[in-house]
PDB file of C-alpha atoms and ligand atoms in Angstrom:
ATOM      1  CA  UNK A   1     118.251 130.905  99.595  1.00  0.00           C
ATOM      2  CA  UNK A   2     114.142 130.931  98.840  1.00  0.00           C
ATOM      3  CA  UNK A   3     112.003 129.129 100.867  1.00  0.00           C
ATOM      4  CA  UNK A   4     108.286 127.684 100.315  1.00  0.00           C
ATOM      5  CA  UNK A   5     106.410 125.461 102.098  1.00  0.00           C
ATOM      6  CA  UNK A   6     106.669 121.742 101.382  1.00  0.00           C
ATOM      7  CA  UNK A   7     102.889 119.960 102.083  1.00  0.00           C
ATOM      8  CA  UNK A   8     102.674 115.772 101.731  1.00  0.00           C
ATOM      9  CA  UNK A   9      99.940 114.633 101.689  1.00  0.00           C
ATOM     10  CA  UNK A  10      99.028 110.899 102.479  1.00  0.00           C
ATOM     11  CA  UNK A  11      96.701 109.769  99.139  1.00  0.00           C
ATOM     12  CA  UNK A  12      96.929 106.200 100.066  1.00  0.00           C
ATOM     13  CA  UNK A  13      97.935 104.463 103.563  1.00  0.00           C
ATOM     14  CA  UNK A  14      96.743 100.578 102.274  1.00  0.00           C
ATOM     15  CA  UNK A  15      98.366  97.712 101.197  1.00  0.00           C
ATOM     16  CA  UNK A  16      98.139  96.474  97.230  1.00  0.00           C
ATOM     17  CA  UNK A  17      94.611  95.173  98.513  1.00  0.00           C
ATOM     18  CA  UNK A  18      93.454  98.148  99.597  1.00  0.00           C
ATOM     19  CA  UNK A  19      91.038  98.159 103.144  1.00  0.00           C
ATOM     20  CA  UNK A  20      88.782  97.035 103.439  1.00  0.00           C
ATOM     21  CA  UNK A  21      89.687  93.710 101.618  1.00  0.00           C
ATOM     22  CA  UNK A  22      87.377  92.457  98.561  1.00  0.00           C
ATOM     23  CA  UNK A  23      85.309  89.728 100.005  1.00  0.00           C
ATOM     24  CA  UNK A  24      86.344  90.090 103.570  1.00  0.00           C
ATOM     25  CA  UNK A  25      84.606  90.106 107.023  1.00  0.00           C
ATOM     26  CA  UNK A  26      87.015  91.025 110.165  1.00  0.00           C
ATOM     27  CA  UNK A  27      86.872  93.947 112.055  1.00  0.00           C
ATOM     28  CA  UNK A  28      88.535  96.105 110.413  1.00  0.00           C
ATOM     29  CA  UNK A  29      87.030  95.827 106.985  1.00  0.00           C
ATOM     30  CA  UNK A  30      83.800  96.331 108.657  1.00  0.00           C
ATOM     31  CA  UNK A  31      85.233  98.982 111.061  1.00  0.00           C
ATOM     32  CA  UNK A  32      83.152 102.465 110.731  1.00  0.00           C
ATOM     33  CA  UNK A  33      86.655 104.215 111.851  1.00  0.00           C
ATOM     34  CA  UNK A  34      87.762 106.221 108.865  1.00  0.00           C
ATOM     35  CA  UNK A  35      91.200 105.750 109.362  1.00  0.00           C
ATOM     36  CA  UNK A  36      90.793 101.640 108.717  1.00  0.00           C
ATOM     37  CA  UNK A  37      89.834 102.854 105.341  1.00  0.00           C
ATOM     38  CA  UNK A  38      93.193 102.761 102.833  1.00  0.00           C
ATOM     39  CA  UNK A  39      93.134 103.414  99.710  1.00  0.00           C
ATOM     40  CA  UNK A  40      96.331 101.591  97.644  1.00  0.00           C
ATOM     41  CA  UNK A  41     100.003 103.354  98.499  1.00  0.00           C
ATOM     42  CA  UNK A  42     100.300 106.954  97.236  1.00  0.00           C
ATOM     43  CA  UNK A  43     101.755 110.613  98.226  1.00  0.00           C
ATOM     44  CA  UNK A  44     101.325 113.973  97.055  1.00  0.00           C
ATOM     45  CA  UNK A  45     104.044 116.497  97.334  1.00  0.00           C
ATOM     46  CA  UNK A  46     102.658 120.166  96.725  1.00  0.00           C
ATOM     47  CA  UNK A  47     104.958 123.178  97.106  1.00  0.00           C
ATOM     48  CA  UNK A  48     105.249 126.674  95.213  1.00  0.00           C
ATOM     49  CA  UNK A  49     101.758 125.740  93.052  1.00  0.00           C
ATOM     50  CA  UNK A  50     103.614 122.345  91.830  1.00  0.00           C
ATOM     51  CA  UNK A  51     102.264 119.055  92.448  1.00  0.00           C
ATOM     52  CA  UNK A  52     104.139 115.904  92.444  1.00  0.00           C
ATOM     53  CA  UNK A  53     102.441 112.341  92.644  1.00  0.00           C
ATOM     54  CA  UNK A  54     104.021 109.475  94.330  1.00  0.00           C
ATOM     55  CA  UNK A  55     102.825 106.213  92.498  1.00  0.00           C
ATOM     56  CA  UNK A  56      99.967 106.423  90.380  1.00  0.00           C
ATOM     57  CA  UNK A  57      98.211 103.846  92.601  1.00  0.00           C
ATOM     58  CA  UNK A  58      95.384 101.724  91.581  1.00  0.00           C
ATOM     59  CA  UNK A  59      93.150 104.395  93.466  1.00  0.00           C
ATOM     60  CA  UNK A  60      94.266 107.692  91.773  1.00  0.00           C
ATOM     61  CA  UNK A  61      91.457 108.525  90.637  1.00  0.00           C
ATOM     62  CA  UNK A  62      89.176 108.203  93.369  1.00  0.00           C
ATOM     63  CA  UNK A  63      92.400 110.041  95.694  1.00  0.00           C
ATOM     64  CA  UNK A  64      92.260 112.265  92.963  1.00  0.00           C
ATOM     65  CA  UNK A  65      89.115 113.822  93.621  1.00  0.00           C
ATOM     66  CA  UNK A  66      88.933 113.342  97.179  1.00  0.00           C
ATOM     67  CA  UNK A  67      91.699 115.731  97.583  1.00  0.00           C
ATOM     68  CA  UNK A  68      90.291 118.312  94.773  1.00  0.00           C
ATOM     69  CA  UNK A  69      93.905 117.838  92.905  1.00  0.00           C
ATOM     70  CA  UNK A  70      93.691 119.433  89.787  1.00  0.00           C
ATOM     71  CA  UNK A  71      97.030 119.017  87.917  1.00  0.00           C
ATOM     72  CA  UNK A  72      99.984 116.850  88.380  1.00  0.00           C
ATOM     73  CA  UNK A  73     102.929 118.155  87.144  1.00  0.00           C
ATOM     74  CA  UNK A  74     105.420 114.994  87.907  1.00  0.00           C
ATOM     75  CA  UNK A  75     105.472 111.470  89.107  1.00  0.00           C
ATOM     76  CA  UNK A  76     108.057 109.614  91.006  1.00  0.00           C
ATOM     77  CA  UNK A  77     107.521 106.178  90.900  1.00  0.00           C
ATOM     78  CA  UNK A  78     108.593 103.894  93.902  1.00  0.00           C
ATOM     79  CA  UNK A  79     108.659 100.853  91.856  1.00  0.00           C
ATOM     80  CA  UNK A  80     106.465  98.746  89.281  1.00  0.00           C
ATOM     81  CA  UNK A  81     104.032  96.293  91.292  1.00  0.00           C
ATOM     82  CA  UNK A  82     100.749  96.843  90.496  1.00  0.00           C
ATOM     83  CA  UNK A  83      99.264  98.545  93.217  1.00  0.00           C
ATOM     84  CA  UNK A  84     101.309 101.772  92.732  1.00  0.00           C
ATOM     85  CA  UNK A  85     100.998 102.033  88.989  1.00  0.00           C
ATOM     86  CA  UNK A  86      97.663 101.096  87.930  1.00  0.00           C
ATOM     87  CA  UNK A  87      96.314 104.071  88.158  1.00  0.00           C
ATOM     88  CA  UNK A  88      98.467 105.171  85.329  1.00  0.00           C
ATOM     89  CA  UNK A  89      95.670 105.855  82.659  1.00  0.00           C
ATOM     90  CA  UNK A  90      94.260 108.155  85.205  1.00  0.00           C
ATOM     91  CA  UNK A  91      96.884 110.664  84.566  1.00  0.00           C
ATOM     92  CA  UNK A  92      94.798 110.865  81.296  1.00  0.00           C
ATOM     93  CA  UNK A  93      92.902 113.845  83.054  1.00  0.00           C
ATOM     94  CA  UNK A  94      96.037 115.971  84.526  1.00  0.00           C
ATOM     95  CA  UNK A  95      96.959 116.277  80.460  1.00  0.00           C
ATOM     96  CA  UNK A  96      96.345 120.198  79.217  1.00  0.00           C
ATOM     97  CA  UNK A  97      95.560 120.892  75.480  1.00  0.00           C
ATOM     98  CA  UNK A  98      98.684 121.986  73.636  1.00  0.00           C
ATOM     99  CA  UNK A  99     100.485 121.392  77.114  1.00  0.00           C
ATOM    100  CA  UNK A 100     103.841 119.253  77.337  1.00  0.00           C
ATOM    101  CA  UNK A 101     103.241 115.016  78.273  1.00  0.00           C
ATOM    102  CA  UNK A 102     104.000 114.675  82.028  1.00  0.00           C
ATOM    103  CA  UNK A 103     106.944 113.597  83.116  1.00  0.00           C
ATOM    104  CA  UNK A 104     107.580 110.047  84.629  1.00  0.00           C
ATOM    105  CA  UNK A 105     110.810 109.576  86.739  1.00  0.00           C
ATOM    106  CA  UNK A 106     111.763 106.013  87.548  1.00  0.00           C
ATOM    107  CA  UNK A 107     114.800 103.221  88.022  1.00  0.00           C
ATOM    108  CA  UNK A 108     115.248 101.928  84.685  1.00  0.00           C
ATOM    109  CA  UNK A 109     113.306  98.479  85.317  1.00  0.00           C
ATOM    110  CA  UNK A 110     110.218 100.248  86.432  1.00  0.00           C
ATOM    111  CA  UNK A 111     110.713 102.377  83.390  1.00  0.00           C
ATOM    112  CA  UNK A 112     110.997  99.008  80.811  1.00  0.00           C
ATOM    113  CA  UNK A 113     107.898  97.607  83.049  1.00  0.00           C
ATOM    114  CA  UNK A 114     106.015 100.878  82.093  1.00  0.00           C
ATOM    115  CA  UNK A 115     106.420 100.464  78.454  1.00  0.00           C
ATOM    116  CA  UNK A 116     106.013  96.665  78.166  1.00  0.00           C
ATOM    117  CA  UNK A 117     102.763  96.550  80.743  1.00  0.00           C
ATOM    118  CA  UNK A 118     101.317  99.873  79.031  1.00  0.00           C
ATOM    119  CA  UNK A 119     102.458  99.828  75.824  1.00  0.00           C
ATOM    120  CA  UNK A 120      99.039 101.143  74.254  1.00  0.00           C
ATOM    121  CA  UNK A 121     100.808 104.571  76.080  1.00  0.00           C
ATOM    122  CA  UNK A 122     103.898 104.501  74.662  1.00  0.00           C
ATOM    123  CA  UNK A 123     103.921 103.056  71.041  1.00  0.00           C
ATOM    124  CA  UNK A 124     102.577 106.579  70.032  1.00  0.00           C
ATOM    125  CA  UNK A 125     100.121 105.030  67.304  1.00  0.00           C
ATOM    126  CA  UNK A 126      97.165 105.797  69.359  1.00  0.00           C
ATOM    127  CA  UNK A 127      94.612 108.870  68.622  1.00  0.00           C
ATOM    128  CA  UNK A 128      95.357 112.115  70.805  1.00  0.00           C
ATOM    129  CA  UNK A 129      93.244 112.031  73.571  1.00  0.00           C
ATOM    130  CA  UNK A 130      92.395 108.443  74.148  1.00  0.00           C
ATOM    131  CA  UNK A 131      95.699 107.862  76.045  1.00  0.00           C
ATOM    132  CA  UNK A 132      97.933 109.779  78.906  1.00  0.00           C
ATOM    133  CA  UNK A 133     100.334 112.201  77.269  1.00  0.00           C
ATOM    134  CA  UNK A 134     103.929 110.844  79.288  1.00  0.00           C
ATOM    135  CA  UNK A 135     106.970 111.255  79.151  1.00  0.00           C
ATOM    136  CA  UNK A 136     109.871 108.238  80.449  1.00  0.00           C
ATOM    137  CA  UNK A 137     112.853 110.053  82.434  1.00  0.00           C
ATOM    138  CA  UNK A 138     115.477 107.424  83.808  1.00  0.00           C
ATOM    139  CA  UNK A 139     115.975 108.339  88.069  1.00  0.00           C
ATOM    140  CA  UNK A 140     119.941 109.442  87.616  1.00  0.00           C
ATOM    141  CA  UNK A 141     120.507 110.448  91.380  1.00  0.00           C
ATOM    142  CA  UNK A 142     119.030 113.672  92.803  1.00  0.00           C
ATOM    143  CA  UNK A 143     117.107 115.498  90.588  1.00  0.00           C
ATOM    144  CA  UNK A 144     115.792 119.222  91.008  1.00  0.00           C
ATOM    145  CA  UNK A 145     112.239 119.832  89.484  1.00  0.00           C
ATOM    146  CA  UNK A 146     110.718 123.107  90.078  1.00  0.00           C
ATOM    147  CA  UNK A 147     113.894 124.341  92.171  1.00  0.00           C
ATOM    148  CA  UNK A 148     113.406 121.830  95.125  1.00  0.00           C
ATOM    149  CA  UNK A 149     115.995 119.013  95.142  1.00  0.00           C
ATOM    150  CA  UNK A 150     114.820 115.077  95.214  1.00  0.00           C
ATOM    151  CA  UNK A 151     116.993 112.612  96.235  1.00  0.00           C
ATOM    152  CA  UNK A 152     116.060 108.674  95.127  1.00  0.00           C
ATOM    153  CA  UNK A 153     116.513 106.319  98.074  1.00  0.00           C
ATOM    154  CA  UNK A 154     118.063 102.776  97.125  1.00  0.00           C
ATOM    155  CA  UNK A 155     115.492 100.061  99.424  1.00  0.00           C
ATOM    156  CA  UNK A 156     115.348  96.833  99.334  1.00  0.00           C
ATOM    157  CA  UNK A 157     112.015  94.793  98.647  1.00  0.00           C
ATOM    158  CA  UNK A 158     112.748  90.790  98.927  1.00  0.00           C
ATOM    159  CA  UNK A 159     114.880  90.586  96.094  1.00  0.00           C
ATOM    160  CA  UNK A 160     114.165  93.599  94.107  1.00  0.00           C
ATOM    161  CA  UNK A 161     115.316  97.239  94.649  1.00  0.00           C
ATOM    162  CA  UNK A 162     112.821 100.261  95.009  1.00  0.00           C
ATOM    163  CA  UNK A 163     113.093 103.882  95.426  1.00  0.00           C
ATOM    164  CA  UNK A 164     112.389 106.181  98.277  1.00  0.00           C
ATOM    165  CA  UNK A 165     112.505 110.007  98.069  1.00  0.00           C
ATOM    166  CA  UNK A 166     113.470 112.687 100.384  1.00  0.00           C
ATOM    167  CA  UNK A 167     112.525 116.207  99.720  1.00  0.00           C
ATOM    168  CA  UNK A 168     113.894 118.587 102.880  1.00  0.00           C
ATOM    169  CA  UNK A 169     113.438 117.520 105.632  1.00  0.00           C
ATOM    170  CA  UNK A 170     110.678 114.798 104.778  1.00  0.00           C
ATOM    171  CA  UNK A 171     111.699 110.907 103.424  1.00  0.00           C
ATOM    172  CA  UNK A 172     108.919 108.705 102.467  1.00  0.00           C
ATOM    173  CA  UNK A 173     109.667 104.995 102.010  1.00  0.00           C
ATOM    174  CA  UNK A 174     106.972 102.827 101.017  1.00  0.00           C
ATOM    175  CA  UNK A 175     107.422  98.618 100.216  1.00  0.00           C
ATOM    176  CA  UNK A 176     111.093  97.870 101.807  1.00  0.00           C
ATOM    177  CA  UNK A 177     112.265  95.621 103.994  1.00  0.00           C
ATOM    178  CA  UNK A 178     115.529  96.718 104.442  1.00  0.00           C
ATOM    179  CA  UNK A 179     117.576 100.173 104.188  1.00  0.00           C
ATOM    180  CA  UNK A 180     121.385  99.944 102.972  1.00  0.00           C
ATOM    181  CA  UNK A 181     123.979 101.748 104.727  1.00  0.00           C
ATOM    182  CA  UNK A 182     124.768 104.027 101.934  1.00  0.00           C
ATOM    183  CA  UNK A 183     120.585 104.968 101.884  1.00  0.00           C
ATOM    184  CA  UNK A 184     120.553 105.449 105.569  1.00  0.00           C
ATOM    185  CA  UNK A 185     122.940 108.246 105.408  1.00  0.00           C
ATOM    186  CA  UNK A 186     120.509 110.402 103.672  1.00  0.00           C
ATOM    187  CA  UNK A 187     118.352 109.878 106.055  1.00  0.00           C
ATOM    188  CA  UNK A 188     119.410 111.580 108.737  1.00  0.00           C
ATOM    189  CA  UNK A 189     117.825 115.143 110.582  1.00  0.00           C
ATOM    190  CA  UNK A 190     114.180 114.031 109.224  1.00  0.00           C
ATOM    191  CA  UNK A 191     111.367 115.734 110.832  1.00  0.00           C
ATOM    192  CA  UNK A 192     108.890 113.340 109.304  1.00  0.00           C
ATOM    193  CA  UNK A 193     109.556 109.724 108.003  1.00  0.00           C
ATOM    194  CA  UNK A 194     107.187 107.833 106.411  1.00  0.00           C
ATOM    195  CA  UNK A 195     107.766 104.075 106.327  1.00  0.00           C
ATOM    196  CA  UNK A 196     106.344 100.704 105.213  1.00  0.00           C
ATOM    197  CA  UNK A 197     105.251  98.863 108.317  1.00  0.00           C
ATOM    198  CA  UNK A 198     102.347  96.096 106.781  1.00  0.00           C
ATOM    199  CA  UNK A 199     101.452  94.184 109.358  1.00  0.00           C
ATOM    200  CA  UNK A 200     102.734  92.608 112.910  1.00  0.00           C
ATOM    201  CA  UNK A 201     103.472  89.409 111.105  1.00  0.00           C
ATOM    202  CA  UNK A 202     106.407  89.209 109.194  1.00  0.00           C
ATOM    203  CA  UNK A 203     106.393  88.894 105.402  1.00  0.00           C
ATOM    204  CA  UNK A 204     109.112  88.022 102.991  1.00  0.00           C
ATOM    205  CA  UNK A 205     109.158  91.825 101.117  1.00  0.00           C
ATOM    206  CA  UNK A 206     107.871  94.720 103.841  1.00  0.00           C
ATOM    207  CA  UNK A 207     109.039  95.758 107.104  1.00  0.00           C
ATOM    208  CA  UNK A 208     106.678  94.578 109.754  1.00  0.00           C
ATOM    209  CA  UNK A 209     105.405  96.993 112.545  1.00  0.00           C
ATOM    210  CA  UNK A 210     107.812  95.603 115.130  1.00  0.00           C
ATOM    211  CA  UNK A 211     110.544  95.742 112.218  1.00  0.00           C
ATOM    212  CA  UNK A 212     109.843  99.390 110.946  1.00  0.00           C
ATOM    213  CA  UNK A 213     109.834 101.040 114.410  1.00  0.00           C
ATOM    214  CA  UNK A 214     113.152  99.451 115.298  1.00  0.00           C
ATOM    215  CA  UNK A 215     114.559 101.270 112.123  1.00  0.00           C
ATOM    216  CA  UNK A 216     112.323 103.969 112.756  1.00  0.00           C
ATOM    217  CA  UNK A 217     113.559 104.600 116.268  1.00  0.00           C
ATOM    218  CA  UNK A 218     117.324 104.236 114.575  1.00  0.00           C
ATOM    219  CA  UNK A 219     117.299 106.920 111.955  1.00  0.00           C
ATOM    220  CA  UNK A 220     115.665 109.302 114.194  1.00  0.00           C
ATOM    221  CA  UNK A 221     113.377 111.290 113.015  1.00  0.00           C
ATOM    222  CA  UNK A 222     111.201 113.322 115.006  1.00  0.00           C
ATOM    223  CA  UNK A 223     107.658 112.187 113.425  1.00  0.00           C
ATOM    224  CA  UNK A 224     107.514 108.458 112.282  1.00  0.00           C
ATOM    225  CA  UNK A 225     104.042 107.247 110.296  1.00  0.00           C
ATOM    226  CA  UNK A 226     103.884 103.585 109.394  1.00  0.00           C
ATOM    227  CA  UNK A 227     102.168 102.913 105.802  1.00  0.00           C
ATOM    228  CA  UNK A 228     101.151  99.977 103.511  1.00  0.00           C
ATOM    229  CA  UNK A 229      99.071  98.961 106.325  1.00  0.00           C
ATOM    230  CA  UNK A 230      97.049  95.541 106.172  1.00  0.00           C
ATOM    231  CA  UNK A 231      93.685  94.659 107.412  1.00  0.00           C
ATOM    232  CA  UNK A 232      95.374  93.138 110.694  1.00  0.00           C
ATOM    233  CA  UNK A 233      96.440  96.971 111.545  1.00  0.00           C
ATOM    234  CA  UNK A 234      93.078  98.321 113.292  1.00  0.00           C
ATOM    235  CA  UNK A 235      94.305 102.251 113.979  1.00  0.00           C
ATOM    236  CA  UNK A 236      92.556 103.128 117.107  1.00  0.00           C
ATOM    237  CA  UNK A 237      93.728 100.094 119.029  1.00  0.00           C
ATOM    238  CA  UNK A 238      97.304  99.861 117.482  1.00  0.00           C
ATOM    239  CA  UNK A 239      98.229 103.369 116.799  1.00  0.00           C
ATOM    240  CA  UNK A 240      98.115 103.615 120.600  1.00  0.00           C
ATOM    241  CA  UNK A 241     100.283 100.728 121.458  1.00  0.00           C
ATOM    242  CA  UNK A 242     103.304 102.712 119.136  1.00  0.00           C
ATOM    243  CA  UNK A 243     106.066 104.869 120.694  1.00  0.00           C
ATOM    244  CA  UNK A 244     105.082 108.475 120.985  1.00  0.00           C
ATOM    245  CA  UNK A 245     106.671 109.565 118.265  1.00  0.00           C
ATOM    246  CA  UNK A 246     105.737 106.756 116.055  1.00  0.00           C
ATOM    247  CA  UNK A 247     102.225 106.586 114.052  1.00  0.00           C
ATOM    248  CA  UNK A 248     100.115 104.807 111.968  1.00  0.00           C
ATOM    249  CA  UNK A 249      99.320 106.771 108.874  1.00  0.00           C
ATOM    250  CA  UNK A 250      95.611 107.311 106.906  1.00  0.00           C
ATOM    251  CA  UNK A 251      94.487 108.829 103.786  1.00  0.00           C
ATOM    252  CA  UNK A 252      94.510 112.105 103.324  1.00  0.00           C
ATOM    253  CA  UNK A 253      96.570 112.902 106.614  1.00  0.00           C
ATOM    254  CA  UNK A 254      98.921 115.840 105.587  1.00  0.00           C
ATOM    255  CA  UNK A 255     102.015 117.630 107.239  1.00  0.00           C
ATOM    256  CA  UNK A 256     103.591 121.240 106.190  1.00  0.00           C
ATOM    257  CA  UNK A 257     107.537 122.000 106.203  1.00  0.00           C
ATOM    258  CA  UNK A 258     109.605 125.145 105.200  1.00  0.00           C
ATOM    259  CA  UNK A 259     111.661 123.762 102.270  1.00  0.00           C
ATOM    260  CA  UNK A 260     114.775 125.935 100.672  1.00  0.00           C
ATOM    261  CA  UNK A 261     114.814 126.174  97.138  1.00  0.00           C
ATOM    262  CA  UNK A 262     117.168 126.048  94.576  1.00  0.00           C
ATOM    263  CA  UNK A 263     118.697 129.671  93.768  1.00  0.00           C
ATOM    264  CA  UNK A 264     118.782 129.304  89.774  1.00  0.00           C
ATOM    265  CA  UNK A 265     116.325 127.087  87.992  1.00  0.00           C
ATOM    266  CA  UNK A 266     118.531 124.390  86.961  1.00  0.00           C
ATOM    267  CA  UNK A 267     115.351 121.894  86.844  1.00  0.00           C
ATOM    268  CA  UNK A 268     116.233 118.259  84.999  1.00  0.00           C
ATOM    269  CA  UNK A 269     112.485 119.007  83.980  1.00  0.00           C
ATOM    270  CA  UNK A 270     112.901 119.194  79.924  1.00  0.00           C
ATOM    271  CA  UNK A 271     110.328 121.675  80.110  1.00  0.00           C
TER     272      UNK A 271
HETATM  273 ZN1   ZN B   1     102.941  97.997  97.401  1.00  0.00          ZN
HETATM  274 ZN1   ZN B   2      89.656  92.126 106.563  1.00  0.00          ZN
HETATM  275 ZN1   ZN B   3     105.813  96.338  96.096  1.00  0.00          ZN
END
């Protein structure tokens, strides 16, 4: 079986504020520590000269060119709140002359919440070039695109479901607050999890940090990072406090893996 090498990369590490907040004046807006500075909830996956985008976050842009990413050639979408779609018209700029609209994979209510919310980009009556070039592809269970297999990850978030993906041996699940038992078997032999973990307080639709590390320390991986922090998470002083193998995550932190490939290229990508 090929191999390649898997890199995520952490675009975004903040809550739907971002950090520091609008307006505010605690210590860790004003902190000069880089890593108290979180941009709104995003990955990048990048293996084989593909890049996949997780969310297109309020801050894509600005991630965007901070991490000199010059084409996007999928999005996974977690969900529809606003803070990991907003960025959507950014995708504007990934769109090649002549090249095919990029593909958007999502559940089927963050698909109808795409169209409704940004209908300018889907009613097709605009000019060419004044709007992203997309495409809407319903999440149907694991998917292969470029030869490496995805697999969706059912969460819960209060009352609403979102997805999680695991490529290999790396699962990132942002905005949950709980795991069903059917999702947690597809989590096991991780080498890196990434996992909502807010705040210490608790909070009706996200794991909080004492929450997220006692899931954390049950599926097992062997590198935990906690995301969708808040302004109450200041890194230096917290990230120590965490289990050894449990950290907080910031933008633009990034891990390798050796990934196996898919043999034949039987991509869902409608390429
Ligand atoms: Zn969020
Ligand atoms: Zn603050
Ligand atoms: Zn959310």
């Amino acid at each position: 079986m090929p191999s390649t090498t898997l890199t995520i990369v952490v675009l975004g590490s903040g809550t739907s504020t971002g950090i520091p907040v609008v307006g505010c004046r605690c210590a860790v807006c004003r902190s000069r520590d880089t890593r108290n500075k979180r941009t709104r909830c995003s990955a990048l996956l990048t293996y084989a000269g593909h890049n996949l985008l997780i969310d297109t976050s309020t801050d894509l842009r600005q991630q965007a060119l901070r991490e000199d990413i010059r084409h996007i050639d999928a999005v996974l979408y977690t969900h529809y709140h606003a803070d990991h779609v907003h960025g959507i018209d950014d995708l504007r700029g990934f769109n090649r002359p002549g090249a095919e609209p990029i593909p958007l994979y999502a559940d089927p209510a963050t698909l109808a919440s795409l169209r409704r919310n940004f209908s300018y980009i889907f009613d097709h009556d605009q000019p060419p070039g004044h709007v992203p070039r997309l495409s809407l592809h319903p999440l149907e269970g694991p998917l292969t695109l470029f030869d490496l297999e995805i697999i969706p990850i059912p969460l819960h978030h209060g009352t609403q479901m979102t997805t999680g993906y695991r490529c290999g041996p790396v699962a990132y699940l942002t905005d949950c607050n709980g795991i069903p038992d059917e999702s947690l078997l597809l989590l096991e032999n991780l080498e890196l999890l990434i996992l909502d973990g807010l705040r210490f307080r608790s909070h009706p639709t996200h794991f909080n940090i004492p929450e997220a590390v006692a899931i954390a320390q049950s599926i097992g991986a062997k590198q935990t990072l906690l995301t969708h922090l808040s302004h109450d998470v200041d890194h230096p002083c917290h990230d120590a406090e965490l289990p050894e193998d449990i950290n907080l995550a910031y933008d633009s932190q990034r891990f390798s893996f050796t990934v196996s490939l898919k043999t034949s290229s039987e991509s869902n990508h409608e390429n």
